PDB file of C-alpha atoms in Angstrom:
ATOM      1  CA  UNK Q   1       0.000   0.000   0.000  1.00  0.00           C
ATOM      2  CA  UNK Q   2       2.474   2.096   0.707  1.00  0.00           C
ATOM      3  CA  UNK Q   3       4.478   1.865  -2.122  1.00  0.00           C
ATOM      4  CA  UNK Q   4       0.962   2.307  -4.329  1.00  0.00           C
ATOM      5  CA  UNK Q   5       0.923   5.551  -2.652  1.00  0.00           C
ATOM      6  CA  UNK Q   6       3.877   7.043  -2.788  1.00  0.00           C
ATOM      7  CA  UNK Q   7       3.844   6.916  -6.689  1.00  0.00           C
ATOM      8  CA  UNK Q   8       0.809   9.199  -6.132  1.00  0.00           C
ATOM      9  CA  UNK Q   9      -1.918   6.433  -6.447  1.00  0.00           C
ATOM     10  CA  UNK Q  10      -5.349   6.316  -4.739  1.00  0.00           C
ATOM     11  CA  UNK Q  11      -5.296   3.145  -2.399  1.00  0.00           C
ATOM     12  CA  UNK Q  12      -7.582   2.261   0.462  1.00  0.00           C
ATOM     13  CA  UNK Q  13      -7.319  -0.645   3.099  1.00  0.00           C
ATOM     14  CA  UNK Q  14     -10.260  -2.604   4.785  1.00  0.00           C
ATOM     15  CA  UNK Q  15     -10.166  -4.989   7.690  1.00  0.00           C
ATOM     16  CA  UNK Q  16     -11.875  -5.841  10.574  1.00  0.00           C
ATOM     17  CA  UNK Q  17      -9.352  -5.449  13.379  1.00  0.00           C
ATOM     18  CA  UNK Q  18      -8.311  -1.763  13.907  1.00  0.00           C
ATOM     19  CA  UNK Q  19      -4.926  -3.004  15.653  1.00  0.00           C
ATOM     20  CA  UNK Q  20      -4.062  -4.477  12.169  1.00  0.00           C
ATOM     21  CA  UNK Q  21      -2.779  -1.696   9.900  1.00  0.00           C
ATOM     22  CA  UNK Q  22       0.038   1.263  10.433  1.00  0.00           C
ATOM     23  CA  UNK Q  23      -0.796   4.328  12.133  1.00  0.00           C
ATOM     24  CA  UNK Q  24       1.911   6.120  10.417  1.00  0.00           C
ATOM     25  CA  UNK Q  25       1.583   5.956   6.915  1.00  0.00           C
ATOM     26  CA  UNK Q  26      -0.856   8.259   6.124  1.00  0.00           C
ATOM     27  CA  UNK Q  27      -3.857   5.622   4.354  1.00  0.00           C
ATOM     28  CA  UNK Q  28      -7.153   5.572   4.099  1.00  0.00           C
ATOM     29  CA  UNK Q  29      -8.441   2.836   6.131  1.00  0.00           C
ATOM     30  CA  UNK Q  30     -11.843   1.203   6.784  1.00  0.00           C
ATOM     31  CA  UNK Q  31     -12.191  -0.723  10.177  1.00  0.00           C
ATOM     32  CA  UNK Q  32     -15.542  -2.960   8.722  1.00  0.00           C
ATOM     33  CA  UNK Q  33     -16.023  -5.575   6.485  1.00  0.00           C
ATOM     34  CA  UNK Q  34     -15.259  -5.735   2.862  1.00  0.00           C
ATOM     35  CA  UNK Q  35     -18.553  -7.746   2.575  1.00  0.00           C
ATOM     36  CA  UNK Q  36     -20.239  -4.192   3.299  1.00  0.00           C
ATOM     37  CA  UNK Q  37     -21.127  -2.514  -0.138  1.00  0.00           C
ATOM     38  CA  UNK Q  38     -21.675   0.932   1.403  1.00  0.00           C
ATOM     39  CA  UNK Q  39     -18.021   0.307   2.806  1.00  0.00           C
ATOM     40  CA  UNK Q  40     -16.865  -0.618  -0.845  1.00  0.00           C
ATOM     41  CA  UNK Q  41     -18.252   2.458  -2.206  1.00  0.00           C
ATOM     42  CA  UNK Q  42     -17.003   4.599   0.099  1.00  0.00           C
ATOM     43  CA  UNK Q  43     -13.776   3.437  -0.446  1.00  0.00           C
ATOM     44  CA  UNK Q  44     -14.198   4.255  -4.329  1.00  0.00           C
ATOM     45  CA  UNK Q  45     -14.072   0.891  -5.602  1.00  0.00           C
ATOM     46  CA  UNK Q  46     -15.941   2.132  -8.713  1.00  0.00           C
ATOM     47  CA  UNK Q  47     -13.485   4.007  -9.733  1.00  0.00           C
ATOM     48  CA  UNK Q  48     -10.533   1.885  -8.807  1.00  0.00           C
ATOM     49  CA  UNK Q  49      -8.698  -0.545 -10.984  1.00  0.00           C
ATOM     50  CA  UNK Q  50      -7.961  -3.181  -9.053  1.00  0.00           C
ATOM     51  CA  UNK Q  51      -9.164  -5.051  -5.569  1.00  0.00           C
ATOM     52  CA  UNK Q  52      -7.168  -7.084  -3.475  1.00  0.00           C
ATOM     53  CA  UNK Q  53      -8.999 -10.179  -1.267  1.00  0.00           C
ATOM     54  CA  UNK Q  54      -5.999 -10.857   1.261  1.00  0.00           C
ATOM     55  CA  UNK Q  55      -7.200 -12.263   4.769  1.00  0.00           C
ATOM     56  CA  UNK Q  56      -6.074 -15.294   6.305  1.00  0.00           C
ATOM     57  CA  UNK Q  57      -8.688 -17.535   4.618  1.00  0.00           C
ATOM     58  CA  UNK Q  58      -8.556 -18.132   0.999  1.00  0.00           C
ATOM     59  CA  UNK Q  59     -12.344 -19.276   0.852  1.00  0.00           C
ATOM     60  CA  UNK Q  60     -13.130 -15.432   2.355  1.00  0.00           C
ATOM     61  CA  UNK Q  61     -10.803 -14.177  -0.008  1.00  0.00           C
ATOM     62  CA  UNK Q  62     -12.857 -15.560  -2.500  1.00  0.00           C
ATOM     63  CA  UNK Q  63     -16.076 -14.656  -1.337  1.00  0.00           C
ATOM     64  CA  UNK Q  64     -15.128 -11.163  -1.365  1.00  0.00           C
ATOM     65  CA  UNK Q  65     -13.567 -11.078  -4.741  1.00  0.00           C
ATOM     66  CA  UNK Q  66     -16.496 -12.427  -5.888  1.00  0.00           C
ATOM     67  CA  UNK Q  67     -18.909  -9.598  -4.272  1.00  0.00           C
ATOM     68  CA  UNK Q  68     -16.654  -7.550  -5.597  1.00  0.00           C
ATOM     69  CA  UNK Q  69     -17.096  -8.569  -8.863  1.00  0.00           C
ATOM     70  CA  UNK Q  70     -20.830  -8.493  -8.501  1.00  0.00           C
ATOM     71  CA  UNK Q  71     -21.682  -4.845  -7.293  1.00  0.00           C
ATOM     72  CA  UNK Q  72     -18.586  -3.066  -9.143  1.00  0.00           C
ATOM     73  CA  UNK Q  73     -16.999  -4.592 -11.638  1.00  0.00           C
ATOM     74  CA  UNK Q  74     -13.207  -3.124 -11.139  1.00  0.00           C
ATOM     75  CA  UNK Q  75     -11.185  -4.451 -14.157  1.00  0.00           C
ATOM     76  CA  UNK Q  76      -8.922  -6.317 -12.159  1.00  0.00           C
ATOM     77  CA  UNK Q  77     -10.102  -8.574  -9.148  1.00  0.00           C
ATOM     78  CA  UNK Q  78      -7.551 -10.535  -7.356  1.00  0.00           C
ATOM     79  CA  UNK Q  79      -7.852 -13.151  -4.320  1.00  0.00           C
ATOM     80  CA  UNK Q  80      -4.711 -14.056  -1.993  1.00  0.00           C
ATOM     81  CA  UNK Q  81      -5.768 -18.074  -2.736  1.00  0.00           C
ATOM     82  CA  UNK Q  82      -3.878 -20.889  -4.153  1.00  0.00           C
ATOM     83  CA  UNK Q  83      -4.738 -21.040  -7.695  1.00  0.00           C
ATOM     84  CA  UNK Q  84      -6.183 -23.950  -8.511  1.00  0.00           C
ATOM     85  CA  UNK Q  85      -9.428 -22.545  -6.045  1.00  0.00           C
ATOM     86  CA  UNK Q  86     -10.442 -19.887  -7.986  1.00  0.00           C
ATOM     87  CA  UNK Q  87     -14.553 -19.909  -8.310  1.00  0.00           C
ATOM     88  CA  UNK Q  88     -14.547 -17.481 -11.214  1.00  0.00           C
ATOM     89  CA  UNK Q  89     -12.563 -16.636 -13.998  1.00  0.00           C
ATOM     90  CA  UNK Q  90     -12.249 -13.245 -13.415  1.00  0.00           C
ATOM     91  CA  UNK Q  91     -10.981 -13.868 -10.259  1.00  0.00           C
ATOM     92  CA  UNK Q  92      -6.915 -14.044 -10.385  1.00  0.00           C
ATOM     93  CA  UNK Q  93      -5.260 -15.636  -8.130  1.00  0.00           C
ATOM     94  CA  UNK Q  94      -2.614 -13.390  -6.257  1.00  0.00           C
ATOM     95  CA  UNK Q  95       1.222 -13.513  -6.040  1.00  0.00           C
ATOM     96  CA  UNK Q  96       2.379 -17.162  -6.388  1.00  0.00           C
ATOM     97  CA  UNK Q  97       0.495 -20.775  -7.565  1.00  0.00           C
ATOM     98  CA  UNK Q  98       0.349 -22.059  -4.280  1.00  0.00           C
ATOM     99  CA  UNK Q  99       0.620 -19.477  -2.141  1.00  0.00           C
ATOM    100  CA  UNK Q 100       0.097 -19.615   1.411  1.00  0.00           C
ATOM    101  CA  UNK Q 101      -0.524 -16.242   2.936  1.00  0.00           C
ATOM    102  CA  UNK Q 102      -0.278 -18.008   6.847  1.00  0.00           C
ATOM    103  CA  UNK Q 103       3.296 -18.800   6.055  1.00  0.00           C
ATOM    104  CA  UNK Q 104       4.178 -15.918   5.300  1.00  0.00           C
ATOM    105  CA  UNK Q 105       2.166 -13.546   7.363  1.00  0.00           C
ATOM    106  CA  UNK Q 106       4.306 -15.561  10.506  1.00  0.00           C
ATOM    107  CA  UNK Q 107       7.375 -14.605   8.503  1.00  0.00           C
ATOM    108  CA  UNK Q 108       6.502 -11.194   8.419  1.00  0.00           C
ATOM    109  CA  UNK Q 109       5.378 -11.583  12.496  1.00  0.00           C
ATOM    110  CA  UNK Q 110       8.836 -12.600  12.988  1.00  0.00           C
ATOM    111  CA  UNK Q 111      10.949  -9.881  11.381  1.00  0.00           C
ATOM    112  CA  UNK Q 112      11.569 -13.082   8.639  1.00  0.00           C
ATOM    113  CA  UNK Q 113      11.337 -11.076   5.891  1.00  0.00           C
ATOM    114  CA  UNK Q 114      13.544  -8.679   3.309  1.00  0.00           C
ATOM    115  CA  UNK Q 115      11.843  -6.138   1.077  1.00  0.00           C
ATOM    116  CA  UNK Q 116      13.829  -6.325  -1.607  1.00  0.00           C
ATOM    117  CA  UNK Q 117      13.288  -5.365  -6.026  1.00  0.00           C
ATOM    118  CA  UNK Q 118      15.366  -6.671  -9.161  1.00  0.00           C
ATOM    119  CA  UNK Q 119      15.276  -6.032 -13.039  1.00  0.00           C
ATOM    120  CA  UNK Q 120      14.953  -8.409 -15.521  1.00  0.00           C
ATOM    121  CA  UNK Q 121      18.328  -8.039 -18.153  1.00  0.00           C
ATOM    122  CA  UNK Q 122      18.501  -9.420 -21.355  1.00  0.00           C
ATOM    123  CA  UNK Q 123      22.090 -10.897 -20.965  1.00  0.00           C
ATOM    124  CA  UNK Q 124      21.065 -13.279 -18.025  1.00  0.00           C
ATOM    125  CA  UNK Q 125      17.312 -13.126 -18.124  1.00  0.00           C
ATOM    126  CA  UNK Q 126      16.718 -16.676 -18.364  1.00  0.00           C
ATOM    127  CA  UNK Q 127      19.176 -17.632 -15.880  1.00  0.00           C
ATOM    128  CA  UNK Q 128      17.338 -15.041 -13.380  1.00  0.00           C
ATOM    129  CA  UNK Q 129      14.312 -16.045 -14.196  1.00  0.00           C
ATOM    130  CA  UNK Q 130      14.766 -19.841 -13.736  1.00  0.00           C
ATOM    131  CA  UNK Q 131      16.431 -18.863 -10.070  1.00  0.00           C
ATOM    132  CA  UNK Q 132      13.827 -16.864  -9.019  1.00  0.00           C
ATOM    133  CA  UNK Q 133      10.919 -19.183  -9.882  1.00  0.00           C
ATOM    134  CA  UNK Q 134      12.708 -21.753  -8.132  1.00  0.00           C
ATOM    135  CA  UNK Q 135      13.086 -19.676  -4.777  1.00  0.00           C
ATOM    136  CA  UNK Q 136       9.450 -19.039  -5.476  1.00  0.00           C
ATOM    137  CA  UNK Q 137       8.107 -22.796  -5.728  1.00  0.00           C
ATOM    138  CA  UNK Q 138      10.594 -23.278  -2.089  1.00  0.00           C
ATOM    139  CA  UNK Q 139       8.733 -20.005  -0.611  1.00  0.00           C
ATOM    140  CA  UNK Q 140      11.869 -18.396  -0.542  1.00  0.00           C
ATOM    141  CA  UNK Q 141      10.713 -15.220  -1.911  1.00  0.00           C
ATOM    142  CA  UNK Q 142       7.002 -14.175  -2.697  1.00  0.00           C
ATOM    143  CA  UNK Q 143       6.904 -11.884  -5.721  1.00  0.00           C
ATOM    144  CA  UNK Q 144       4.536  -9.104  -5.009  1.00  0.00           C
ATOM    145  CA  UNK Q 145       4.500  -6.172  -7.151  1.00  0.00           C
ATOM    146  CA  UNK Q 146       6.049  -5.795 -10.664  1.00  0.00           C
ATOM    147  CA  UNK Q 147       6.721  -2.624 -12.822  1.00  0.00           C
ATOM    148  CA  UNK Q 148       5.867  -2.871 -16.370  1.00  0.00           C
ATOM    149  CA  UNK Q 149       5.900   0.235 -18.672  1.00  0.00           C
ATOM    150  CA  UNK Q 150       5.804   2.509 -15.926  1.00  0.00           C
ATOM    151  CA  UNK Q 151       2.825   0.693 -14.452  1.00  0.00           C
ATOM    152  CA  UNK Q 152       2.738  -0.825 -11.354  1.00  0.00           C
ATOM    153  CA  UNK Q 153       0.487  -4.151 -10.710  1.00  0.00           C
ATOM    154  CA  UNK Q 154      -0.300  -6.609  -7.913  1.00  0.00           C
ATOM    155  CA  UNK Q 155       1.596  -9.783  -9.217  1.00  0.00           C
ATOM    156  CA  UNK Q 156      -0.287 -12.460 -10.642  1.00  0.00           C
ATOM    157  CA  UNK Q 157      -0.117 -16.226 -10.250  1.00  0.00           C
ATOM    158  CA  UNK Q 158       0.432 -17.125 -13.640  1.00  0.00           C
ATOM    159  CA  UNK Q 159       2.162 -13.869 -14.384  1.00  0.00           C
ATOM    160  CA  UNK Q 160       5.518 -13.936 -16.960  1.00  0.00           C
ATOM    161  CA  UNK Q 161       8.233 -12.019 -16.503  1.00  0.00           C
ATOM    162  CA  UNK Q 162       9.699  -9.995 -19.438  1.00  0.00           C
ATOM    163  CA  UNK Q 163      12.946  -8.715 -20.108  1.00  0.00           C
ATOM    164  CA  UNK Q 164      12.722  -4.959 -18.534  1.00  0.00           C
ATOM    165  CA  UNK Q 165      10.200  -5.690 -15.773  1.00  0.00           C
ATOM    166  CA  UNK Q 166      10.941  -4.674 -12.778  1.00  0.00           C
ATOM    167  CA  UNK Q 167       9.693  -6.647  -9.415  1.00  0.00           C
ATOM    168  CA  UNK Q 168       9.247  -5.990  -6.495  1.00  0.00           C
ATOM    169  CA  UNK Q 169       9.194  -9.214  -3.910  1.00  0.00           C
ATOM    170  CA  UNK Q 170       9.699 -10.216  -0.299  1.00  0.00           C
ATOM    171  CA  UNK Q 171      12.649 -12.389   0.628  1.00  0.00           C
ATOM    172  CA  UNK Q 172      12.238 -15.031   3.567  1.00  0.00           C
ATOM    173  CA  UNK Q 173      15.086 -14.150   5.748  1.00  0.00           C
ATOM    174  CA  UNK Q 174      15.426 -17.128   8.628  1.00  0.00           C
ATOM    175  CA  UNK Q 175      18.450 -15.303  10.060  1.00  0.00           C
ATOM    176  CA  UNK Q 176      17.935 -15.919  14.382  1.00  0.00           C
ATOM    177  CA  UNK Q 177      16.005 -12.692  15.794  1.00  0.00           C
ATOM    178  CA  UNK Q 178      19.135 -12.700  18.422  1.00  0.00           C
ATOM    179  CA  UNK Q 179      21.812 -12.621  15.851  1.00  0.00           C
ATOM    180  CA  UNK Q 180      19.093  -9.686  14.260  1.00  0.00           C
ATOM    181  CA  UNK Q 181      19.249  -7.712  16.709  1.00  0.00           C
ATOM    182  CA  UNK Q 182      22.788  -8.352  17.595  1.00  0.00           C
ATOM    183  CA  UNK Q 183      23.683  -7.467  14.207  1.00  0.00           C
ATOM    184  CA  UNK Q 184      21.531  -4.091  13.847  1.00  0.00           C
ATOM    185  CA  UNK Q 185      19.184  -5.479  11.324  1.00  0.00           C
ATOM    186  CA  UNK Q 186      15.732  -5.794  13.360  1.00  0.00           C
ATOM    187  CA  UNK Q 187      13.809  -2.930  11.868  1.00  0.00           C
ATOM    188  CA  UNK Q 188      10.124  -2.687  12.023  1.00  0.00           C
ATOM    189  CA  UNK Q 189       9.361  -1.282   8.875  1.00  0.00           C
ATOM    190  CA  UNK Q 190      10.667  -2.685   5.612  1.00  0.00           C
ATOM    191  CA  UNK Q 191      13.281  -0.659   2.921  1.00  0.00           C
ATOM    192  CA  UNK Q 192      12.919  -1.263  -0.150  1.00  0.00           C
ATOM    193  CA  UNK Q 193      16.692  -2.487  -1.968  1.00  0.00           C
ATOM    194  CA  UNK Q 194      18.429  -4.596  -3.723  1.00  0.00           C
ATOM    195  CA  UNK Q 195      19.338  -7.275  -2.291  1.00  0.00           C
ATOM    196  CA  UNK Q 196      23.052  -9.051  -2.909  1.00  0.00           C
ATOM    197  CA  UNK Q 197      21.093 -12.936  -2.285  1.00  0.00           C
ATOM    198  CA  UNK Q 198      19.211 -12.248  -5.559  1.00  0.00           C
ATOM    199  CA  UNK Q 199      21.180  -9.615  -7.757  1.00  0.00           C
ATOM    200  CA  UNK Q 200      24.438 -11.856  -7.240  1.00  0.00           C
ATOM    201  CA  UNK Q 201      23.835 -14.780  -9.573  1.00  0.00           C
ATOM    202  CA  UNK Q 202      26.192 -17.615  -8.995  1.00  0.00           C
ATOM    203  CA  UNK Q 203      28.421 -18.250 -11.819  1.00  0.00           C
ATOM    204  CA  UNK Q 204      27.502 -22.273 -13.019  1.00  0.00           C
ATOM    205  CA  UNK Q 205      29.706 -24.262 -11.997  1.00  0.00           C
ATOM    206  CA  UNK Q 206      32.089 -26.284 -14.841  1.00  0.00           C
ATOM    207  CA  UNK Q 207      32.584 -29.626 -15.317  1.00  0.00           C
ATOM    208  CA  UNK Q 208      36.556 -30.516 -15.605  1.00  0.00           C
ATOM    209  CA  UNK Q 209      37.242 -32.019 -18.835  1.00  0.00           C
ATOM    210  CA  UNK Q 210      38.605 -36.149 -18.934  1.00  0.00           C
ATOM    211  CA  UNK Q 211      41.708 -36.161 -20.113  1.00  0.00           C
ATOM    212  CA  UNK Q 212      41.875 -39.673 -21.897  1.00  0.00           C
TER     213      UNK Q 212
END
């Protein structure tokens, strides 16, 4: 959300539990339920362009989407919900195929968690992309964002990565909270940087050659 906003963008949050969303960054929040259409309007869903289901039930997240869907049409619905549970087809599931928003909602509760972006180059771009959609299959990172043609989108399950892109992901970071806070690195809120785990990309390793 924050990053929505501070490209200028119009964003609002809803939940139920007012002890669930920053004090500090200056969004528009609605403590009710996204089931609540008057809350949805109020919130300018009808003029939005895209809604975000992302509680810690994938069945709700669904239901909402779907309401969604039904009273306002935005052009792009999207429910935090493996993918192979989506009830509509203009529902899309959100961030990764099997995603599992518990796992990494305890990351996050445990300071688990790097904010971190990359580009996509031509000279290594399949390289980079095979790495990262291996870290992503592990839930090692979680792509969330990505930056196409100076747009910026939720990431999509099924979404493919093109040479230019930008993304924007979080990084599972299972470094001890001790050694954390030992080393300086237990901050509350999350920077956004690149990070040397993903722009470093191991050289492959050779095979020696037999010498008959």
């Amino acid at each position: 959300a924050r990053l929505f906003r501070d490209r200028g963008e119009s964003i609002a949050l809803i939940d139920t539990d007012p002890d669930s969303y920053p004090t500090d960054e200056n969004l528009r929040v609605f403590i009710s339920s996204a089931l609540d259409t008057d809350v949805l309007e109020e919130a300018g869903l009808a003029s939005v362009g895209t809604f975000l289901a992302m509680t810690n039930n994938g069945e709700v997240n669904l239901v909402l989407a779907q309401r969604a869907i039904e009273e306002f049409s935005p052009p792009r619905v999207l429910s935090a919900s493996p993918s192979d549970s989506a009830a509509s087809v203009k529902i899309q599931p959100a961030f990764a195929p099997q995603f599992n928003l518990k796992t990494w909602n305890q990351f996050i509760l445990d300071s688990a968690v790097k904010l971190g972006e990359t580009e996509f180059h031509a000279e290594n771009f399949e390289v980079q992309q095979a790495r990262l959609r291996a870290m992503v299959e592990t839930e090692a990172l979680l792509p969330v964002l990505l930056e196409r043609d100076q747009n910026l989108h939720v990431c999509t399950a099924d979404l493919t990565w093109e040479v230019g892109d930008r993304l924007i992901y979080l990084l599972h970071d299972p470094k001890p909270k001790l050694l954390k806070v030992l080393g300086g690195s237990n901050q509350t809120k999350l920077t956004l940087e690149k990070l040397p785990e993903i722009e470093e990309i191991p050289e492959p390793e050779l095979n020696p050659e037999v010498v008959q």
